[in-house]
Tab-separated table of C-alpha atoms in Angstrom:
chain	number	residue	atom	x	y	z
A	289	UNK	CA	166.203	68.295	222.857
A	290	UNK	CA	162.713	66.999	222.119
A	291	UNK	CA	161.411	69.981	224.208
A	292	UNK	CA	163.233	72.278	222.278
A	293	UNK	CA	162.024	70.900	219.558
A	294	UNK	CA	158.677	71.266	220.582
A	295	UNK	CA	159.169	74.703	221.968
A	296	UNK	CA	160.514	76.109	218.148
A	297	UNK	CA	157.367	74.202	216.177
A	298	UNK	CA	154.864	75.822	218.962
A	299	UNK	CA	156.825	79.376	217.826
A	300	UNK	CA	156.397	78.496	214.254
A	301	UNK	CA	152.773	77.928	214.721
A	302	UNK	CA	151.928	81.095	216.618
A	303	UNK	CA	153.701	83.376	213.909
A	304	UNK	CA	151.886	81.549	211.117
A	305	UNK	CA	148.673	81.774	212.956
A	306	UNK	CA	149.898	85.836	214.028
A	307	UNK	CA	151.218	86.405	210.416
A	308	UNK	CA	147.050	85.414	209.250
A	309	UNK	CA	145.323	87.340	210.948
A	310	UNK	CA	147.475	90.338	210.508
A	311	UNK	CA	146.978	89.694	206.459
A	312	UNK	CA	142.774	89.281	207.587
A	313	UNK	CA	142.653	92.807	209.492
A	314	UNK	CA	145.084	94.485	206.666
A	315	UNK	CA	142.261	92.635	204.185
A	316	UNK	CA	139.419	94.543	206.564
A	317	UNK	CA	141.372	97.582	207.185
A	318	UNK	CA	141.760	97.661	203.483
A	319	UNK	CA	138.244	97.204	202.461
A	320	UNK	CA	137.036	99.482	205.188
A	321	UNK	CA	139.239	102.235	203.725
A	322	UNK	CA	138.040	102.262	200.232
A	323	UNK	CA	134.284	102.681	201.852
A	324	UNK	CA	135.471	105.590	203.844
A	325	UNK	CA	137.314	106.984	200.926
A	326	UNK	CA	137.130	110.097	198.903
A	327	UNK	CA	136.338	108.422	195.643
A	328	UNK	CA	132.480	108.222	197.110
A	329	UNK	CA	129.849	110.894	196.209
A	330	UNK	CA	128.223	111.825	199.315
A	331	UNK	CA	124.254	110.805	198.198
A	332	UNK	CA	126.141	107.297	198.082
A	333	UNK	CA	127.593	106.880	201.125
A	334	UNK	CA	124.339	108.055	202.625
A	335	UNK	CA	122.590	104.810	201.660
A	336	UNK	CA	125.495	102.589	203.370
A	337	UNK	CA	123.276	102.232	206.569
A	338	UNK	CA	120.594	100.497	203.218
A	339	UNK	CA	122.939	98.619	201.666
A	340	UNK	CA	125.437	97.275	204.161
A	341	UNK	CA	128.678	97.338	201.252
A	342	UNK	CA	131.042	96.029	204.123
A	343	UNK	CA	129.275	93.323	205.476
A	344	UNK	CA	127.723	92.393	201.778
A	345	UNK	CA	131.132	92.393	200.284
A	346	UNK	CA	133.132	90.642	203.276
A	347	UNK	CA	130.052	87.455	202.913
A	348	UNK	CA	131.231	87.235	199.444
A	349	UNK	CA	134.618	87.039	200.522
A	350	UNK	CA	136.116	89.597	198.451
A	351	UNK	CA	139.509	89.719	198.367
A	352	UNK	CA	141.946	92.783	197.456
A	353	UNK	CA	144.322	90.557	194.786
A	354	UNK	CA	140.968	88.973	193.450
A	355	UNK	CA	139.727	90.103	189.103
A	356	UNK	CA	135.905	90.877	190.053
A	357	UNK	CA	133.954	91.391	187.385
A	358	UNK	CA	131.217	93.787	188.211
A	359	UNK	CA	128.316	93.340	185.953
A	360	UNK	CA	125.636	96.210	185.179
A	361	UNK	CA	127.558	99.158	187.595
A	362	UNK	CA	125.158	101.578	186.368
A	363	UNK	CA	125.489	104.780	188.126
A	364	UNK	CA	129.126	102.908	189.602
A	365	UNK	CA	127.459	102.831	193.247
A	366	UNK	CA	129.899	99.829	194.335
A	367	UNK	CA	132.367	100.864	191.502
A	368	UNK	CA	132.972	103.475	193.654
A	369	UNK	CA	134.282	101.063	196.906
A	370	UNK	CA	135.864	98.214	194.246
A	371	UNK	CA	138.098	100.170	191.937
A	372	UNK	CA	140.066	101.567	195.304
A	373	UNK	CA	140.508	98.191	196.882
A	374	UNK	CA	141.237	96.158	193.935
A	375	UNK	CA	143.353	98.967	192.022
A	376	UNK	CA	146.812	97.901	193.018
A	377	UNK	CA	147.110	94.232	194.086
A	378	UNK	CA	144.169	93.178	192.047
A	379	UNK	CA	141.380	93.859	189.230
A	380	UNK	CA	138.324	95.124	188.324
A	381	UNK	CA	136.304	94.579	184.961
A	382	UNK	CA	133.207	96.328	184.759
A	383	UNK	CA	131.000	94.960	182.385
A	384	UNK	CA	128.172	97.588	181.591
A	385	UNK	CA	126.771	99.944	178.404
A	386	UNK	CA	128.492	98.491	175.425
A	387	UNK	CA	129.777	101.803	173.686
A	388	UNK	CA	129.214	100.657	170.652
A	389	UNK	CA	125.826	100.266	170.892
A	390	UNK	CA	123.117	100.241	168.178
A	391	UNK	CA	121.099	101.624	171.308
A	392	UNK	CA	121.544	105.639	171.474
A	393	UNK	CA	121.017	105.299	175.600
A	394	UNK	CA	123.619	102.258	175.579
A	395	UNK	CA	125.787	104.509	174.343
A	396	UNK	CA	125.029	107.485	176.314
A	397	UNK	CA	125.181	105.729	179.498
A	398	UNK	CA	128.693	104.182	178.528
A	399	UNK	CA	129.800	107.797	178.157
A	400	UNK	CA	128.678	108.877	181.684
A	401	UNK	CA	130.241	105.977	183.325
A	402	UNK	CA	133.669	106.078	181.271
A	403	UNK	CA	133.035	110.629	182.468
A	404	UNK	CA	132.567	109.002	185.768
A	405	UNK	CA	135.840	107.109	185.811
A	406	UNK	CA	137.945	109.906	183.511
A	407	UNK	CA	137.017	112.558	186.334
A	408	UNK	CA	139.274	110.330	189.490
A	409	UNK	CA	142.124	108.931	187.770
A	410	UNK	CA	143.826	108.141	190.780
A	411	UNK	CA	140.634	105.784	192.228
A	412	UNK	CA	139.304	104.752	188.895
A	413	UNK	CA	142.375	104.618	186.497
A	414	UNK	CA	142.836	100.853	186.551
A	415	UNK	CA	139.273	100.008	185.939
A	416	UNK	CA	138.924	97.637	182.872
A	417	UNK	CA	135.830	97.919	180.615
A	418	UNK	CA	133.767	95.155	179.754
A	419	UNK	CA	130.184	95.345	178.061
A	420	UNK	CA	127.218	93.257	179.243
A	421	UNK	CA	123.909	93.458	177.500
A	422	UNK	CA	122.046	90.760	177.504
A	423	UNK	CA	121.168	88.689	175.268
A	424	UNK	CA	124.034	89.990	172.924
A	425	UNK	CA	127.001	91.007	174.650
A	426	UNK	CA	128.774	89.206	177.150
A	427	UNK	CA	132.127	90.868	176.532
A	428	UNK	CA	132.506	89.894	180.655
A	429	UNK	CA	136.333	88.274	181.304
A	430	UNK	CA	138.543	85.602	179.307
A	431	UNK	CA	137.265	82.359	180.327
A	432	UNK	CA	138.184	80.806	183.591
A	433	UNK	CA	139.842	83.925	184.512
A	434	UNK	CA	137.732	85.895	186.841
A	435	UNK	CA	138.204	85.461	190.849
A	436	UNK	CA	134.552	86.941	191.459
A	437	UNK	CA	131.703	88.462	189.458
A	438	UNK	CA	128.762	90.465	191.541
A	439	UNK	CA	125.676	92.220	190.665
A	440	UNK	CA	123.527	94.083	192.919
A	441	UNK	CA	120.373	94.564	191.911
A	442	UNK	CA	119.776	93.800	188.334
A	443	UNK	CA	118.554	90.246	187.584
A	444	UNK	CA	114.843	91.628	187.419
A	445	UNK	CA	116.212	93.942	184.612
A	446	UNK	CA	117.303	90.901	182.367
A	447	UNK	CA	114.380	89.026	183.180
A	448	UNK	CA	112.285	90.147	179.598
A	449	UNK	CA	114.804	88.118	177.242
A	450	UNK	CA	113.668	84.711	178.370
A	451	UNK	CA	113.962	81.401	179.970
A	452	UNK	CA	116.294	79.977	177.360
A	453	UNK	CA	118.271	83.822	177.495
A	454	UNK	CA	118.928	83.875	180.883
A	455	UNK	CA	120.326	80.330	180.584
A	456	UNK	CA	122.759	81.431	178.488
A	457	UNK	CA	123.688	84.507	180.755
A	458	UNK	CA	124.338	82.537	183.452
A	459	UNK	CA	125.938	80.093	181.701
A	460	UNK	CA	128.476	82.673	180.280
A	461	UNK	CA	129.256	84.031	184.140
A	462	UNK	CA	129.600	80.132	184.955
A	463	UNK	CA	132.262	80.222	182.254
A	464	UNK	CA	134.371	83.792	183.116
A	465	UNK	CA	134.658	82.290	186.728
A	466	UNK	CA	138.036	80.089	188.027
A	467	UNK	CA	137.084	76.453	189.706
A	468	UNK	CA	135.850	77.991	192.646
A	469	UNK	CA	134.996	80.944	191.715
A	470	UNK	CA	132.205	83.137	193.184
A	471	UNK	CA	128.885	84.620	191.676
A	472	UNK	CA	127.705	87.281	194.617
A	473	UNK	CA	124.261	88.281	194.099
A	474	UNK	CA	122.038	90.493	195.719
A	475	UNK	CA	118.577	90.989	193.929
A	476	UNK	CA	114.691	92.267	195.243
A	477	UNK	CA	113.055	89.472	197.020
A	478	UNK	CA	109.408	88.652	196.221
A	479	UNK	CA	107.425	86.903	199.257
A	480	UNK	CA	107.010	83.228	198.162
A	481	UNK	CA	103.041	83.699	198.831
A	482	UNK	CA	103.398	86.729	195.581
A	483	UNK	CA	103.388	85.407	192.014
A	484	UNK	CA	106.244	87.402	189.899
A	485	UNK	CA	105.389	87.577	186.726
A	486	UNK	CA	107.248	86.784	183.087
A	487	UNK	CA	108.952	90.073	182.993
A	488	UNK	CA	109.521	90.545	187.417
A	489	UNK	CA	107.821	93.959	186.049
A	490	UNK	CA	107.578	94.922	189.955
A	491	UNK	CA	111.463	94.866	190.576
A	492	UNK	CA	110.905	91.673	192.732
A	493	UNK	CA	112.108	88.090	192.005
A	494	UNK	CA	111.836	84.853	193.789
A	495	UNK	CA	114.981	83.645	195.825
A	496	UNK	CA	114.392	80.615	194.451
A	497	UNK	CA	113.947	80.916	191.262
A	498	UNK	CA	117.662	83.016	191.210
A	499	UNK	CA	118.800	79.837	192.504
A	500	UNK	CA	117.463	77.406	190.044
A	501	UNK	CA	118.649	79.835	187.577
A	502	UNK	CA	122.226	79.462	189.062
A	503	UNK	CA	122.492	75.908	189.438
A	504	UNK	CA	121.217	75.219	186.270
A	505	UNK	CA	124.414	77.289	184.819
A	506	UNK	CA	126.000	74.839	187.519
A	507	UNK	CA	126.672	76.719	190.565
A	508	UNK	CA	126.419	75.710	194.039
A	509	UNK	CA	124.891	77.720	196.540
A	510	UNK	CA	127.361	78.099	199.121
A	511	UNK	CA	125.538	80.428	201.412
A	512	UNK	CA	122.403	82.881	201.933
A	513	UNK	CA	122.389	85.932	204.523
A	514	UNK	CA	119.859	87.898	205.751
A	515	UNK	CA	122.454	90.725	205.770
A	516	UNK	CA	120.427	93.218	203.041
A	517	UNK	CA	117.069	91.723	204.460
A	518	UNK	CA	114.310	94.078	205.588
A	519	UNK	CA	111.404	93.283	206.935
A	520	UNK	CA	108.996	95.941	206.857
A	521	UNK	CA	109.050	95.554	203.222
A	522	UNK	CA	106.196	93.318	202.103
A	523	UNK	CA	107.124	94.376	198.112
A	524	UNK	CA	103.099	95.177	197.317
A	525	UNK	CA	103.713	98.662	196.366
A	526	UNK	CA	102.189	100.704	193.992
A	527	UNK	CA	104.912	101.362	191.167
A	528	UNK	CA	106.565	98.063	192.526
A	529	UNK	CA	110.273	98.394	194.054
A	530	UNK	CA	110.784	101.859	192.534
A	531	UNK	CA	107.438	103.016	195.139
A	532	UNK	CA	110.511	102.685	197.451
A	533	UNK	CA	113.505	105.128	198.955
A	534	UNK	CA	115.790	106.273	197.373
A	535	UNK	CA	113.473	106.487	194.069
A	536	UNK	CA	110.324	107.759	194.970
A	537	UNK	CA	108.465	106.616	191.968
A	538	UNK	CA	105.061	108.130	193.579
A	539	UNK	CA	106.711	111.619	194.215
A	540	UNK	CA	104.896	112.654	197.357
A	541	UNK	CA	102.052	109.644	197.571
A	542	UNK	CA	102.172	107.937	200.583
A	543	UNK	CA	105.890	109.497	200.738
A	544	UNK	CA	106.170	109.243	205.087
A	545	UNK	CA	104.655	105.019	204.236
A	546	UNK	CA	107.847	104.357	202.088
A	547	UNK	CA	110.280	106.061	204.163
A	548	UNK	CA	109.293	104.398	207.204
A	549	UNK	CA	109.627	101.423	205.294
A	550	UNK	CA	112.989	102.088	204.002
A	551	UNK	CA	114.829	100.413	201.067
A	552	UNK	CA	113.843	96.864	199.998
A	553	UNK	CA	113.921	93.790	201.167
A	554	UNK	CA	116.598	91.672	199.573
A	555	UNK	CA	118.368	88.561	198.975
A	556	UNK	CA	121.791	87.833	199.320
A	557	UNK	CA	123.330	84.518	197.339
A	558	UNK	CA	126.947	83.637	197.084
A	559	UNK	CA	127.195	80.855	194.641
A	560	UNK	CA	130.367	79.029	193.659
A	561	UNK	CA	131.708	77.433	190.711
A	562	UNK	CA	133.137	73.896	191.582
């Protein structure tokens, strides 16, 4: 009897443990699908090889029944993988141009995104708007309700309002987050031998000041990868970041340097709310 027993709990466990992973590949299979998907404009998926969206998003542990706030999707690069996956088991707020701006190209950039979204109904028809301007709007997610909130390459952008404003932005993405809650952030890393200045006017920031700046909101950092690093990139360009592929700030100067050197080296944080 005992072996029977024994036998039946040794089942049990094997299905459970079967009956996991299957739910981890669909989770993969899932995510992999929405980056090979047809919602993606073509110049986009040619930078995947740059900007790694699988293995960036699968660190941060991205779930498809997670709300993910996505803050800043300018031109909707990720928007464009999220909004798939999360559309029908989960959510996705993005939290951009305020559309009712005093700012004319506030507004104007709300419009293209929201053209952006109108123009796929089927991928982007679930997509909640937010707006996120700092230091005024932080019209982000209903406190404590967001499963994740990521940003890929815009904390240099907010750095002009401040010390004591980008407290209070981080402090306000502390507060849309659940207890345990991520923060995924990948951001333009500045050697630790560079100085960045008041305004990170070369694109750059210091790794650890984006950490001080999280902890003091009261995150912890749960983990760092090298995933988006690059090496080649010693971010002492002419036109800082934007000397770099794809923007070309130079035109054709030195053009064959920056191609060689490819897209910038950068950080990648996941921070968690305890």
């Amino acid at each position: 009897m005992m072996k029977r027993v024994s036998l039946a709990a040794a089942l049990t466990a094997m299905l459970a443990c079967g009956g996991a992973a299957l739910a981890a590949d669909m989770g993969d299979a899932a995510l992999k699908a929405a980056i090979a998907g047809s919602a993606r404009t073509p110049a986009n998926v040619a930078r995947d090889s740059a900007r790694h969206p699988y293995e960036t998003l699968t660190f941060f542990g991205i779930k498809p029944t997670m709300t993910v706030v996505e803050l800043a999707p300018g031109g909707g690069w990720y928007t464009e993988i999220l909004a798939p996956y999360l559309r029908d088991n989960g959510k996705l707020i993005a939290a951009g141009n305020d559309p009712q701006s005093a700012s004319e190209g506030a507004r104007r950039g709300a419009a293209r995104f929201q053209q952006k979204l109108d123009a796929n109904p089927t991928a982007f028809g679930k997509v909640e708007l937010g707006a996120f301007a700092p230091p005024t709007t932080y019209r982000i997610a209903p406190k404590g309700t967001a499963d994740m909130v990521l940003t890929f390459r815009n904390i240099h952008n907010w750095i002009p309002i401040g010390d004591e404003g980008m407290k209070t932005l981080f402090k306000e993405v502390y507060d849309s987050l659940k207890p345990g809650g991520v923060f995924g952030v990948v951001e333009h890393r500045l050697p630790v031998s560079k100085a960045q200045d008041a305004t990170a006017s070369s694109g750059y920031m210091h790794e650890a000041y984006v950490i001080k700046l999280a902890e003091g909101a009261g995150f912890k950092l749960a983990a760092k990868s090298e995933i988006n690093a690059n090496p080649k990139d010693m971010a002492d360009h002419q036109g800082g970041v934007w000397a770099l592929p794809p923007t070309y700030a130079n035109e054709d100067v030195e053009r064959a340097k920056y191609t060689a050197i490819g897209e910038s080296d950068r950080m990648t944080l996941k921070f968690v709310k305890p």
